[in-house]
């Protein structure tokens, strides 16, 4: 297995080969790929306290590969099975820049939480009997909907001369994808988008992975969405609960910062290259994310089996 080169600020070393949990007497063989000792210790603590983790997953570049056509960013059936398995054990949310309906079309799992439009459109599971936040629906930027539709049309018009540019309406934000645009035209495209933005001071532009994002200036991002979901799940005041957030983009940094500030949970950056990040750990690509999710399920099943045996022995 190749080693990643992403620096892990929390432990001050480069994330390396998976390390077995060093806790004495541990029967939780959980070596998460490249996540090292700290994750094992935290997971073990959560298991001992019989507390669940919350799993928060970005979509593009995390569960699906980055492809030229954003409408064709399908996740594999095996990845879907891995996410479904995780959701059986932990409350699981998809947190994406995409419109909530579109990301649901890709993921197709009714038992998950979905936070679309960078967390500005949050909905609880459509299918769940035990969810604490089943009915949750939160849309902090509803008043911006007409403006977003207007700017969507303007951006289509203004960028139609740029070959390969694709404008996507994500309901509460607009994405201008440039992954198919010639690199020589990136600067001009950015200026075009900025030019339109000057007419809409209540909207702001940011740059993601091969995409310009236009969204309301309200103080709401993936980090706020994560905090909202933790609150809705009743996890906000549970220091032993272990939220895990996995993402690959700059917009995911807001969520990594939230976990770091709270001293709660684990942020995992998906990247093959060194990056300045607030995440604590890294995985290289969606295939490793899938492996990590499956190992988490395996660990949870083993920890439950061990607990059952211990109770039987004590009875
Ligand atoms: Mg992403």
PDB file of C-alpha atoms and ligand atoms in Angstrom:
ATOM      1  CA  UNK A   1       0.000   0.000   0.000  1.00  0.00           C
ATOM      2  CA  UNK A   2       1.489   3.349  -1.002  1.00  0.00           C
ATOM      3  CA  UNK A   3       2.070   5.895   1.722  1.00  0.00           C
ATOM      4  CA  UNK A   4       0.404   9.252   1.619  1.00  0.00           C
ATOM      5  CA  UNK A   5       2.416  12.435   1.908  1.00  0.00           C
ATOM      6  CA  UNK A   6      -0.262  14.569   3.504  1.00  0.00           C
ATOM      7  CA  UNK A   7       1.000  16.150   6.700  1.00  0.00           C
ATOM      8  CA  UNK A   8      -1.111  15.436   9.730  1.00  0.00           C
ATOM      9  CA  UNK A   9      -1.015  18.562  11.896  1.00  0.00           C
ATOM     10  CA  UNK A  10      -2.651  16.969  14.945  1.00  0.00           C
ATOM     11  CA  UNK A  11      -0.017  14.354  15.493  1.00  0.00           C
ATOM     12  CA  UNK A  12       2.785  16.327  13.856  1.00  0.00           C
ATOM     13  CA  UNK A  13       3.888  13.636  11.484  1.00  0.00           C
ATOM     14  CA  UNK A  14       3.171  12.340   8.052  1.00  0.00           C
ATOM     15  CA  UNK A  15       0.264   9.935   7.994  1.00  0.00           C
ATOM     16  CA  UNK A  16       1.755   6.539   7.362  1.00  0.00           C
ATOM     17  CA  UNK A  17       1.048   2.854   7.306  1.00  0.00           C
ATOM     18  CA  UNK A  18      -2.021   1.769   9.269  1.00  0.00           C
ATOM     19  CA  UNK A  19      -1.208   1.192  12.897  1.00  0.00           C
ATOM     20  CA  UNK A  20      -2.925  -1.380  15.081  1.00  0.00           C
ATOM     21  CA  UNK A  21      -4.646   0.023  18.123  1.00  0.00           C
ATOM     22  CA  UNK A  22      -2.000   0.052  20.865  1.00  0.00           C
ATOM     23  CA  UNK A  23      -4.425  -0.135  23.774  1.00  0.00           C
ATOM     24  CA  UNK A  24      -3.536  -3.087  26.029  1.00  0.00           C
ATOM     25  CA  UNK A  25      -5.980  -5.958  25.844  1.00  0.00           C
ATOM     26  CA  UNK A  26      -7.828  -4.356  22.961  1.00  0.00           C
ATOM     27  CA  UNK A  27     -10.070  -6.710  21.026  1.00  0.00           C
ATOM     28  CA  UNK A  28     -10.993  -4.016  18.563  1.00  0.00           C
ATOM     29  CA  UNK A  29      -8.781  -4.727  15.577  1.00  0.00           C
ATOM     30  CA  UNK A  30      -9.401  -1.429  13.923  1.00  0.00           C
ATOM     31  CA  UNK A  31      -6.505  -0.072  11.954  1.00  0.00           C
ATOM     32  CA  UNK A  32      -8.129   2.612   9.800  1.00  0.00           C
ATOM     33  CA  UNK A  33      -6.086   3.183   6.656  1.00  0.00           C
ATOM     34  CA  UNK A  34      -3.514   5.888   7.243  1.00  0.00           C
ATOM     35  CA  UNK A  35      -5.512   7.198  10.163  1.00  0.00           C
ATOM     36  CA  UNK A  36      -3.021   6.077  12.764  1.00  0.00           C
ATOM     37  CA  UNK A  37      -3.150   5.613  16.490  1.00  0.00           C
ATOM     38  CA  UNK A  38      -5.184   8.613  17.472  1.00  0.00           C
ATOM     39  CA  UNK A  39      -8.250   7.475  15.542  1.00  0.00           C
ATOM     40  CA  UNK A  40      -7.962   3.975  16.987  1.00  0.00           C
ATOM     41  CA  UNK A  41      -7.819   5.353  20.501  1.00  0.00           C
ATOM     42  CA  UNK A  42     -10.775   7.643  19.928  1.00  0.00           C
ATOM     43  CA  UNK A  43     -12.829   4.869  18.326  1.00  0.00           C
ATOM     44  CA  UNK A  44     -12.018   2.554  21.186  1.00  0.00           C
ATOM     45  CA  UNK A  45     -13.089   5.164  23.719  1.00  0.00           C
ATOM     46  CA  UNK A  46     -16.390   5.600  21.879  1.00  0.00           C
ATOM     47  CA  UNK A  47     -16.914   1.837  21.827  1.00  0.00           C
ATOM     48  CA  UNK A  48     -16.212   1.503  25.526  1.00  0.00           C
ATOM     49  CA  UNK A  49     -18.724   4.200  26.263  1.00  0.00           C
ATOM     50  CA  UNK A  50     -21.145   2.453  23.908  1.00  0.00           C
ATOM     51  CA  UNK A  51     -21.627   5.699  22.085  1.00  0.00           C
ATOM     52  CA  UNK A  52     -22.072   5.920  18.371  1.00  0.00           C
ATOM     53  CA  UNK A  53     -20.181   8.067  15.957  1.00  0.00           C
ATOM     54  CA  UNK A  54     -21.825  10.349  13.468  1.00  0.00           C
ATOM     55  CA  UNK A  55     -20.570  10.017   9.910  1.00  0.00           C
ATOM     56  CA  UNK A  56     -20.516  13.112   7.715  1.00  0.00           C
ATOM     57  CA  UNK A  57     -19.495  12.635   4.099  1.00  0.00           C
ATOM     58  CA  UNK A  58     -18.865  15.013   1.238  1.00  0.00           C
ATOM     59  CA  UNK A  59     -19.913  13.587  -2.141  1.00  0.00           C
ATOM     60  CA  UNK A  60     -17.781  14.686  -5.133  1.00  0.00           C
ATOM     61  CA  UNK A  61     -14.206  13.511  -4.832  1.00  0.00           C
ATOM     62  CA  UNK A  62     -15.018  11.684  -1.583  1.00  0.00           C
ATOM     63  CA  UNK A  63     -17.644   9.083  -2.493  1.00  0.00           C
ATOM     64  CA  UNK A  64     -17.418   9.567  -6.257  1.00  0.00           C
ATOM     65  CA  UNK A  65     -14.465  10.273  -8.516  1.00  0.00           C
ATOM     66  CA  UNK A  66     -14.039  13.734 -10.004  1.00  0.00           C
ATOM     67  CA  UNK A  67     -15.080  13.339 -13.647  1.00  0.00           C
ATOM     68  CA  UNK A  68     -15.251  15.767 -16.568  1.00  0.00           C
ATOM     69  CA  UNK A  69     -19.045  15.891 -16.623  1.00  0.00           C
ATOM     70  CA  UNK A  70     -20.420  16.823 -13.164  1.00  0.00           C
ATOM     71  CA  UNK A  71     -23.737  15.197 -14.126  1.00  0.00           C
ATOM     72  CA  UNK A  72     -21.911  11.893 -14.540  1.00  0.00           C
ATOM     73  CA  UNK A  73     -20.232  11.821 -11.111  1.00  0.00           C
ATOM     74  CA  UNK A  74     -21.804   8.502 -10.179  1.00  0.00           C
ATOM     75  CA  UNK A  75     -20.766   6.547  -7.127  1.00  0.00           C
ATOM     76  CA  UNK A  76     -20.101   2.835  -7.511  1.00  0.00           C
ATOM     77  CA  UNK A  77     -22.574   0.253  -6.279  1.00  0.00           C
ATOM     78  CA  UNK A  78     -19.952  -1.062  -3.843  1.00  0.00           C
ATOM     79  CA  UNK A  79     -19.489   2.436  -2.401  1.00  0.00           C
ATOM     80  CA  UNK A  80     -23.271   2.703  -2.018  1.00  0.00           C
ATOM     81  CA  UNK A  81     -23.264  -0.601  -0.116  1.00  0.00           C
ATOM     82  CA  UNK A  82     -20.459   0.656   2.136  1.00  0.00           C
ATOM     83  CA  UNK A  83     -22.372   3.868   2.938  1.00  0.00           C
ATOM     84  CA  UNK A  84     -25.546   1.860   3.560  1.00  0.00           C
ATOM     85  CA  UNK A  85     -23.650  -0.421   5.960  1.00  0.00           C
ATOM     86  CA  UNK A  86     -22.190   2.548   7.844  1.00  0.00           C
ATOM     87  CA  UNK A  87     -25.648   4.130   8.124  1.00  0.00           C
ATOM     88  CA  UNK A  88     -26.939   0.985   9.843  1.00  0.00           C
ATOM     89  CA  UNK A  89     -24.518   1.628  12.706  1.00  0.00           C
ATOM     90  CA  UNK A  90     -24.049   5.403  12.785  1.00  0.00           C
ATOM     91  CA  UNK A  91     -26.216   8.401  11.906  1.00  0.00           C
ATOM     92  CA  UNK A  92     -24.881   9.319   8.465  1.00  0.00           C
ATOM     93  CA  UNK A  93     -25.159  12.547   6.496  1.00  0.00           C
ATOM     94  CA  UNK A  94     -24.079  13.617   3.034  1.00  0.00           C
ATOM     95  CA  UNK A  95     -22.833  17.222   3.098  1.00  0.00           C
ATOM     96  CA  UNK A  96     -22.414  18.535  -0.436  1.00  0.00           C
ATOM     97  CA  UNK A  97     -22.220  21.714  -2.466  1.00  0.00           C
ATOM     98  CA  UNK A  98     -24.716  20.211  -4.829  1.00  0.00           C
ATOM     99  CA  UNK A  99     -28.455  20.712  -4.710  1.00  0.00           C
ATOM    100  CA  UNK A 100     -29.991  18.271  -2.216  1.00  0.00           C
ATOM    101  CA  UNK A 101     -32.250  16.590  -4.785  1.00  0.00           C
ATOM    102  CA  UNK A 102     -29.340  16.023  -7.143  1.00  0.00           C
ATOM    103  CA  UNK A 103     -27.051  14.507  -4.538  1.00  0.00           C
ATOM    104  CA  UNK A 104     -29.911  12.235  -3.447  1.00  0.00           C
ATOM    105  CA  UNK A 105     -30.289  11.088  -7.073  1.00  0.00           C
ATOM    106  CA  UNK A 106     -26.645  10.036  -6.977  1.00  0.00           C
ATOM    107  CA  UNK A 107     -26.629   8.403  -3.536  1.00  0.00           C
ATOM    108  CA  UNK A 108     -30.162   6.937  -3.533  1.00  0.00           C
ATOM    109  CA  UNK A 109     -30.201   6.042   0.180  1.00  0.00           C
ATOM    110  CA  UNK A 110     -33.344   7.205   2.001  1.00  0.00           C
ATOM    111  CA  UNK A 111     -31.929   6.436   5.442  1.00  0.00           C
ATOM    112  CA  UNK A 112     -29.357   9.243   5.317  1.00  0.00           C
ATOM    113  CA  UNK A 113     -29.419  12.928   6.224  1.00  0.00           C
ATOM    114  CA  UNK A 114     -28.744  15.217   3.278  1.00  0.00           C
ATOM    115  CA  UNK A 115     -27.251  18.693   3.570  1.00  0.00           C
ATOM    116  CA  UNK A 116     -27.209  20.142   0.051  1.00  0.00           C
ATOM    117  CA  UNK A 117     -26.131  23.561  -1.260  1.00  0.00           C
ATOM    118  CA  UNK A 118     -23.169  23.680   1.171  1.00  0.00           C
ATOM    119  CA  UNK A 119     -25.456  22.889   4.083  1.00  0.00           C
ATOM    120  CA  UNK A 120     -28.103  25.495   3.246  1.00  0.00           C
ATOM    121  CA  UNK A 121     -30.696  22.821   2.543  1.00  0.00           C
ATOM    122  CA  UNK A 122     -30.826  20.137   5.236  1.00  0.00           C
ATOM    123  CA  UNK A 123     -33.275  17.263   5.455  1.00  0.00           C
ATOM    124  CA  UNK A 124     -33.464  14.280   7.783  1.00  0.00           C
ATOM    125  CA  UNK A 125     -33.888  10.671   6.640  1.00  0.00           C
ATOM    126  CA  UNK A 126     -37.023   9.835   4.702  1.00  0.00           C
ATOM    127  CA  UNK A 127     -36.707   6.237   5.921  1.00  0.00           C
ATOM    128  CA  UNK A 128     -35.873   5.716   9.572  1.00  0.00           C
ATOM    129  CA  UNK A 129     -37.664   4.401  12.615  1.00  0.00           C
ATOM    130  CA  UNK A 130     -35.125   5.453  15.239  1.00  0.00           C
ATOM    131  CA  UNK A 131     -33.753   8.718  13.896  1.00  0.00           C
ATOM    132  CA  UNK A 132     -33.654  11.515  16.442  1.00  0.00           C
ATOM    133  CA  UNK A 133     -33.949  14.117  13.722  1.00  0.00           C
ATOM    134  CA  UNK A 134     -36.223  12.377  11.259  1.00  0.00           C
ATOM    135  CA  UNK A 135     -38.360  15.393  10.479  1.00  0.00           C
ATOM    136  CA  UNK A 136     -35.580  17.936  10.411  1.00  0.00           C
ATOM    137  CA  UNK A 137     -35.697  20.379   7.566  1.00  0.00           C
ATOM    138  CA  UNK A 138     -33.619  23.528   7.636  1.00  0.00           C
ATOM    139  CA  UNK A 139     -33.215  26.129   4.924  1.00  0.00           C
ATOM    140  CA  UNK A 140     -31.533  29.257   6.319  1.00  0.00           C
ATOM    141  CA  UNK A 141     -31.291  30.999   2.925  1.00  0.00           C
ATOM    142  CA  UNK A 142     -34.829  30.606   1.553  1.00  0.00           C
ATOM    143  CA  UNK A 143     -35.181  34.321   0.855  1.00  0.00           C
ATOM    144  CA  UNK A 144     -32.316  34.118  -1.648  1.00  0.00           C
ATOM    145  CA  UNK A 145     -34.023  31.631  -3.979  1.00  0.00           C
ATOM    146  CA  UNK A 146     -35.290  34.196  -6.566  1.00  0.00           C
ATOM    147  CA  UNK A 147     -31.886  35.945  -6.626  1.00  0.00           C
ATOM    148  CA  UNK A 148     -30.066  32.637  -7.096  1.00  0.00           C
ATOM    149  CA  UNK A 149     -32.285  31.729 -10.044  1.00  0.00           C
ATOM    150  CA  UNK A 150     -31.660  35.170 -11.590  1.00  0.00           C
ATOM    151  CA  UNK A 151     -27.887  34.942 -11.206  1.00  0.00           C
ATOM    152  CA  UNK A 152     -27.966  31.396 -12.570  1.00  0.00           C
ATOM    153  CA  UNK A 153     -29.513  32.678 -15.815  1.00  0.00           C
ATOM    154  CA  UNK A 154     -27.048  35.599 -15.962  1.00  0.00           C
ATOM    155  CA  UNK A 155     -24.058  33.289 -15.539  1.00  0.00           C
ATOM    156  CA  UNK A 156     -25.303  30.948 -18.279  1.00  0.00           C
ATOM    157  CA  UNK A 157     -25.570  33.951 -20.600  1.00  0.00           C
ATOM    158  CA  UNK A 158     -22.223  35.525 -19.651  1.00  0.00           C
ATOM    159  CA  UNK A 159     -20.176  32.299 -19.795  1.00  0.00           C
ATOM    160  CA  UNK A 160     -21.668  30.749 -22.928  1.00  0.00           C
ATOM    161  CA  UNK A 161     -18.659  31.910 -24.973  1.00  0.00           C
ATOM    162  CA  UNK A 162     -16.233  29.960 -22.727  1.00  0.00           C
ATOM    163  CA  UNK A 163     -15.853  26.466 -24.165  1.00  0.00           C
ATOM    164  CA  UNK A 164     -16.310  23.769 -21.532  1.00  0.00           C
ATOM    165  CA  UNK A 165     -17.782  26.022 -18.819  1.00  0.00           C
ATOM    166  CA  UNK A 166     -20.828  24.534 -17.156  1.00  0.00           C
ATOM    167  CA  UNK A 167     -23.204  26.464 -14.932  1.00  0.00           C
ATOM    168  CA  UNK A 168     -25.186  24.427 -12.422  1.00  0.00           C
ATOM    169  CA  UNK A 169     -28.086  25.648 -10.298  1.00  0.00           C
ATOM    170  CA  UNK A 170     -27.726  24.052  -6.887  1.00  0.00           C
ATOM    171  CA  UNK A 171     -30.877  25.703  -5.513  1.00  0.00           C
ATOM    172  CA  UNK A 172     -29.244  27.847  -2.824  1.00  0.00           C
ATOM    173  CA  UNK A 173     -25.997  28.367  -4.716  1.00  0.00           C
ATOM    174  CA  UNK A 174     -24.713  28.342  -8.280  1.00  0.00           C
ATOM    175  CA  UNK A 175     -21.650  26.411  -9.425  1.00  0.00           C
ATOM    176  CA  UNK A 176     -19.580  27.364 -12.465  1.00  0.00           C
ATOM    177  CA  UNK A 177     -17.566  24.246 -13.286  1.00  0.00           C
ATOM    178  CA  UNK A 178     -14.352  24.728 -15.226  1.00  0.00           C
ATOM    179  CA  UNK A 179     -12.901  21.219 -15.169  1.00  0.00           C
ATOM    180  CA  UNK A 180     -13.449  21.058 -18.988  1.00  0.00           C
ATOM    181  CA  UNK A 181     -12.219  24.607 -19.680  1.00  0.00           C
ATOM    182  CA  UNK A 182      -8.776  25.202 -21.212  1.00  0.00           C
ATOM    183  CA  UNK A 183      -6.432  26.350 -18.426  1.00  0.00           C
ATOM    184  CA  UNK A 184      -5.597  29.496 -20.407  1.00  0.00           C
ATOM    185  CA  UNK A 185      -9.219  30.616 -20.029  1.00  0.00           C
ATOM    186  CA  UNK A 186      -9.554  30.069 -16.255  1.00  0.00           C
ATOM    187  CA  UNK A 187      -8.536  33.634 -15.384  1.00  0.00           C
ATOM    188  CA  UNK A 188     -10.938  35.190 -17.902  1.00  0.00           C
ATOM    189  CA  UNK A 189     -13.765  32.958 -16.656  1.00  0.00           C
ATOM    190  CA  UNK A 190     -13.083  34.011 -13.058  1.00  0.00           C
ATOM    191  CA  UNK A 191     -13.206  37.682 -14.104  1.00  0.00           C
ATOM    192  CA  UNK A 192     -16.504  37.095 -15.926  1.00  0.00           C
ATOM    193  CA  UNK A 193     -18.054  35.521 -12.826  1.00  0.00           C
ATOM    194  CA  UNK A 194     -16.669  38.277 -10.592  1.00  0.00           C
ATOM    195  CA  UNK A 195     -18.130  40.865 -13.004  1.00  0.00           C
ATOM    196  CA  UNK A 196     -21.621  39.393 -12.578  1.00  0.00           C
ATOM    197  CA  UNK A 197     -21.103  39.170  -8.805  1.00  0.00           C
ATOM    198  CA  UNK A 198     -20.476  42.908  -8.563  1.00  0.00           C
ATOM    199  CA  UNK A 199     -24.175  43.403  -9.349  1.00  0.00           C
ATOM    200  CA  UNK A 200     -25.183  41.103  -6.494  1.00  0.00           C
ATOM    201  CA  UNK A 201     -23.562  42.305  -3.275  1.00  0.00           C
ATOM    202  CA  UNK A 202     -25.666  39.877  -1.238  1.00  0.00           C
ATOM    203  CA  UNK A 203     -23.958  36.976  -2.958  1.00  0.00           C
ATOM    204  CA  UNK A 204     -20.316  35.944  -2.725  1.00  0.00           C
ATOM    205  CA  UNK A 205     -18.014  33.879  -4.864  1.00  0.00           C
ATOM    206  CA  UNK A 206     -15.523  31.288  -3.669  1.00  0.00           C
ATOM    207  CA  UNK A 207     -13.392  28.735  -5.452  1.00  0.00           C
ATOM    208  CA  UNK A 208     -13.612  25.002  -4.946  1.00  0.00           C
ATOM    209  CA  UNK A 209     -12.034  22.083  -6.754  1.00  0.00           C
ATOM    210  CA  UNK A 210     -12.328  23.098 -10.439  1.00  0.00           C
ATOM    211  CA  UNK A 211     -15.423  25.123  -9.655  1.00  0.00           C
ATOM    212  CA  UNK A 212     -16.437  28.689  -8.781  1.00  0.00           C
ATOM    213  CA  UNK A 213     -19.192  28.736  -6.203  1.00  0.00           C
ATOM    214  CA  UNK A 214     -21.699  31.578  -5.862  1.00  0.00           C
ATOM    215  CA  UNK A 215     -23.755  31.649  -2.700  1.00  0.00           C
ATOM    216  CA  UNK A 216     -25.515  33.984  -0.256  1.00  0.00           C
ATOM    217  CA  UNK A 217     -23.343  36.065   2.063  1.00  0.00           C
ATOM    218  CA  UNK A 218     -25.092  34.653   5.122  1.00  0.00           C
ATOM    219  CA  UNK A 219     -22.755  33.040   7.616  1.00  0.00           C
ATOM    220  CA  UNK A 220     -23.596  29.484   6.740  1.00  0.00           C
ATOM    221  CA  UNK A 221     -21.284  26.816   5.413  1.00  0.00           C
ATOM    222  CA  UNK A 222     -20.541  23.093   5.760  1.00  0.00           C
ATOM    223  CA  UNK A 223     -19.152  23.737   9.246  1.00  0.00           C
ATOM    224  CA  UNK A 224     -22.384  25.388  10.385  1.00  0.00           C
ATOM    225  CA  UNK A 225     -24.337  22.544   8.793  1.00  0.00           C
ATOM    226  CA  UNK A 226     -22.230  20.047  10.737  1.00  0.00           C
ATOM    227  CA  UNK A 227     -22.918  21.915  13.994  1.00  0.00           C
ATOM    228  CA  UNK A 228     -26.634  22.035  13.174  1.00  0.00           C
ATOM    229  CA  UNK A 229     -26.716  18.288  12.506  1.00  0.00           C
ATOM    230  CA  UNK A 230     -24.784  17.488  15.691  1.00  0.00           C
ATOM    231  CA  UNK A 231     -27.309  19.582  17.605  1.00  0.00           C
ATOM    232  CA  UNK A 232     -30.263  17.924  15.860  1.00  0.00           C
ATOM    233  CA  UNK A 233     -28.861  14.484  16.604  1.00  0.00           C
ATOM    234  CA  UNK A 234     -28.440  15.364  20.257  1.00  0.00           C
ATOM    235  CA  UNK A 235     -24.653  15.046  20.013  1.00  0.00           C
ATOM    236  CA  UNK A 236     -23.712  18.664  20.652  1.00  0.00           C
ATOM    237  CA  UNK A 237     -23.060  18.214  24.373  1.00  0.00           C
ATOM    238  CA  UNK A 238     -21.679  14.686  24.220  1.00  0.00           C
ATOM    239  CA  UNK A 239     -17.888  14.942  24.339  1.00  0.00           C
ATOM    240  CA  UNK A 240     -17.516  11.175  23.969  1.00  0.00           C
ATOM    241  CA  UNK A 241     -19.393  11.025  20.694  1.00  0.00           C
ATOM    242  CA  UNK A 242     -17.078  10.783  17.752  1.00  0.00           C
ATOM    243  CA  UNK A 243     -18.226  12.626  14.634  1.00  0.00           C
ATOM    244  CA  UNK A 244     -16.175  11.747  11.573  1.00  0.00           C
ATOM    245  CA  UNK A 245     -16.170  14.198   8.656  1.00  0.00           C
ATOM    246  CA  UNK A 246     -14.596  13.176   5.343  1.00  0.00           C
ATOM    247  CA  UNK A 247     -14.146  15.615   2.460  1.00  0.00           C
ATOM    248  CA  UNK A 248     -11.758  16.645  -0.282  1.00  0.00           C
ATOM    249  CA  UNK A 249     -12.439  20.296  -0.953  1.00  0.00           C
ATOM    250  CA  UNK A 250     -11.741  23.756   0.430  1.00  0.00           C
ATOM    251  CA  UNK A 251     -15.391  24.052   1.421  1.00  0.00           C
ATOM    252  CA  UNK A 252     -14.913  21.025   3.693  1.00  0.00           C
ATOM    253  CA  UNK A 253     -12.287  22.928   5.669  1.00  0.00           C
ATOM    254  CA  UNK A 254     -15.088  24.789   7.499  1.00  0.00           C
ATOM    255  CA  UNK A 255     -16.269  21.442   8.877  1.00  0.00           C
ATOM    256  CA  UNK A 256     -12.713  20.343   9.759  1.00  0.00           C
ATOM    257  CA  UNK A 257     -12.257  23.621  11.657  1.00  0.00           C
ATOM    258  CA  UNK A 258     -15.458  23.036  13.623  1.00  0.00           C
ATOM    259  CA  UNK A 259     -14.258  19.607  14.797  1.00  0.00           C
ATOM    260  CA  UNK A 260     -10.831  20.982  15.646  1.00  0.00           C
ATOM    261  CA  UNK A 261     -12.304  23.907  17.594  1.00  0.00           C
ATOM    262  CA  UNK A 262     -14.684  21.653  19.521  1.00  0.00           C
ATOM    263  CA  UNK A 263     -11.961  19.108  20.191  1.00  0.00           C
ATOM    264  CA  UNK A 264     -14.547  16.547  19.189  1.00  0.00           C
ATOM    265  CA  UNK A 265     -14.318  14.013  16.402  1.00  0.00           C
ATOM    266  CA  UNK A 266     -12.075  13.436  13.441  1.00  0.00           C
ATOM    267  CA  UNK A 267     -11.626  15.380  10.197  1.00  0.00           C
ATOM    268  CA  UNK A 268     -10.267  13.355   7.278  1.00  0.00           C
ATOM    269  CA  UNK A 269      -9.052  15.035   4.092  1.00  0.00           C
ATOM    270  CA  UNK A 270      -9.227  13.072   0.836  1.00  0.00           C
ATOM    271  CA  UNK A 271      -6.180  14.064  -1.173  1.00  0.00           C
ATOM    272  CA  UNK A 272      -3.263  12.514  -2.974  1.00  0.00           C
ATOM    273  CA  UNK A 273      -1.178  15.617  -2.498  1.00  0.00           C
ATOM    274  CA  UNK A 274       0.012  17.675   0.481  1.00  0.00           C
ATOM    275  CA  UNK A 275      -2.406  20.469   1.309  1.00  0.00           C
ATOM    276  CA  UNK A 276      -2.804  23.117   3.938  1.00  0.00           C
ATOM    277  CA  UNK A 277      -5.688  21.656   5.932  1.00  0.00           C
ATOM    278  CA  UNK A 278      -7.438  21.686   9.286  1.00  0.00           C
ATOM    279  CA  UNK A 279      -8.171  17.974   8.928  1.00  0.00           C
ATOM    280  CA  UNK A 280      -6.380  15.630  11.318  1.00  0.00           C
ATOM    281  CA  UNK A 281      -5.988  12.652   8.996  1.00  0.00           C
ATOM    282  CA  UNK A 282      -6.018  11.789   5.332  1.00  0.00           C
ATOM    283  CA  UNK A 283      -7.073   9.218   2.803  1.00  0.00           C
ATOM    284  CA  UNK A 284      -5.892   9.351  -0.779  1.00  0.00           C
ATOM    285  CA  UNK A 285      -8.997   8.701  -2.872  1.00  0.00           C
ATOM    286  CA  UNK A 286     -12.603   7.450  -2.806  1.00  0.00           C
ATOM    287  CA  UNK A 287     -11.449   3.810  -2.916  1.00  0.00           C
ATOM    288  CA  UNK A 288      -9.659   4.354   0.411  1.00  0.00           C
ATOM    289  CA  UNK A 289     -12.718   6.120   1.806  1.00  0.00           C
ATOM    290  CA  UNK A 290     -14.717   2.989   0.997  1.00  0.00           C
ATOM    291  CA  UNK A 291     -12.129   0.804   2.715  1.00  0.00           C
ATOM    292  CA  UNK A 292     -12.221   3.069   5.773  1.00  0.00           C
ATOM    293  CA  UNK A 293     -16.039   2.902   5.933  1.00  0.00           C
ATOM    294  CA  UNK A 294     -16.027  -0.877   5.676  1.00  0.00           C
ATOM    295  CA  UNK A 295     -13.405  -1.156   8.413  1.00  0.00           C
ATOM    296  CA  UNK A 296     -15.494   1.104  10.621  1.00  0.00           C
ATOM    297  CA  UNK A 297     -18.482  -1.214  10.126  1.00  0.00           C
ATOM    298  CA  UNK A 298     -16.300  -4.228  10.851  1.00  0.00           C
ATOM    299  CA  UNK A 299     -14.982  -2.605  14.014  1.00  0.00           C
ATOM    300  CA  UNK A 300     -18.491  -1.708  15.184  1.00  0.00           C
ATOM    301  CA  UNK A 301     -19.737  -5.261  14.624  1.00  0.00           C
ATOM    302  CA  UNK A 302     -16.787  -6.694  16.528  1.00  0.00           C
ATOM    303  CA  UNK A 303     -17.187  -4.261  19.400  1.00  0.00           C
ATOM    304  CA  UNK A 304     -20.881  -5.150  19.697  1.00  0.00           C
ATOM    305  CA  UNK A 305     -20.125  -8.869  19.635  1.00  0.00           C
ATOM    306  CA  UNK A 306     -17.503  -8.399  22.343  1.00  0.00           C
ATOM    307  CA  UNK A 307     -19.906  -6.439  24.504  1.00  0.00           C
ATOM    308  CA  UNK A 308     -22.555  -9.146  24.115  1.00  0.00           C
ATOM    309  CA  UNK A 309     -20.083 -11.823  25.157  1.00  0.00           C
ATOM    310  CA  UNK A 310     -18.954  -9.803  28.158  1.00  0.00           C
ATOM    311  CA  UNK A 311     -22.554  -9.345  29.303  1.00  0.00           C
ATOM    312  CA  UNK A 312     -23.246 -13.037  28.886  1.00  0.00           C
ATOM    313  CA  UNK A 313     -20.125 -13.846  30.916  1.00  0.00           C
ATOM    314  CA  UNK A 314     -21.165 -11.410  33.660  1.00  0.00           C
ATOM    315  CA  UNK A 315     -24.748 -12.732  33.828  1.00  0.00           C
TER     316      UNK A 315
HETATM  317 MG1  LIG B   1     -15.870  17.265  -2.733  1.00  0.00          MG
END
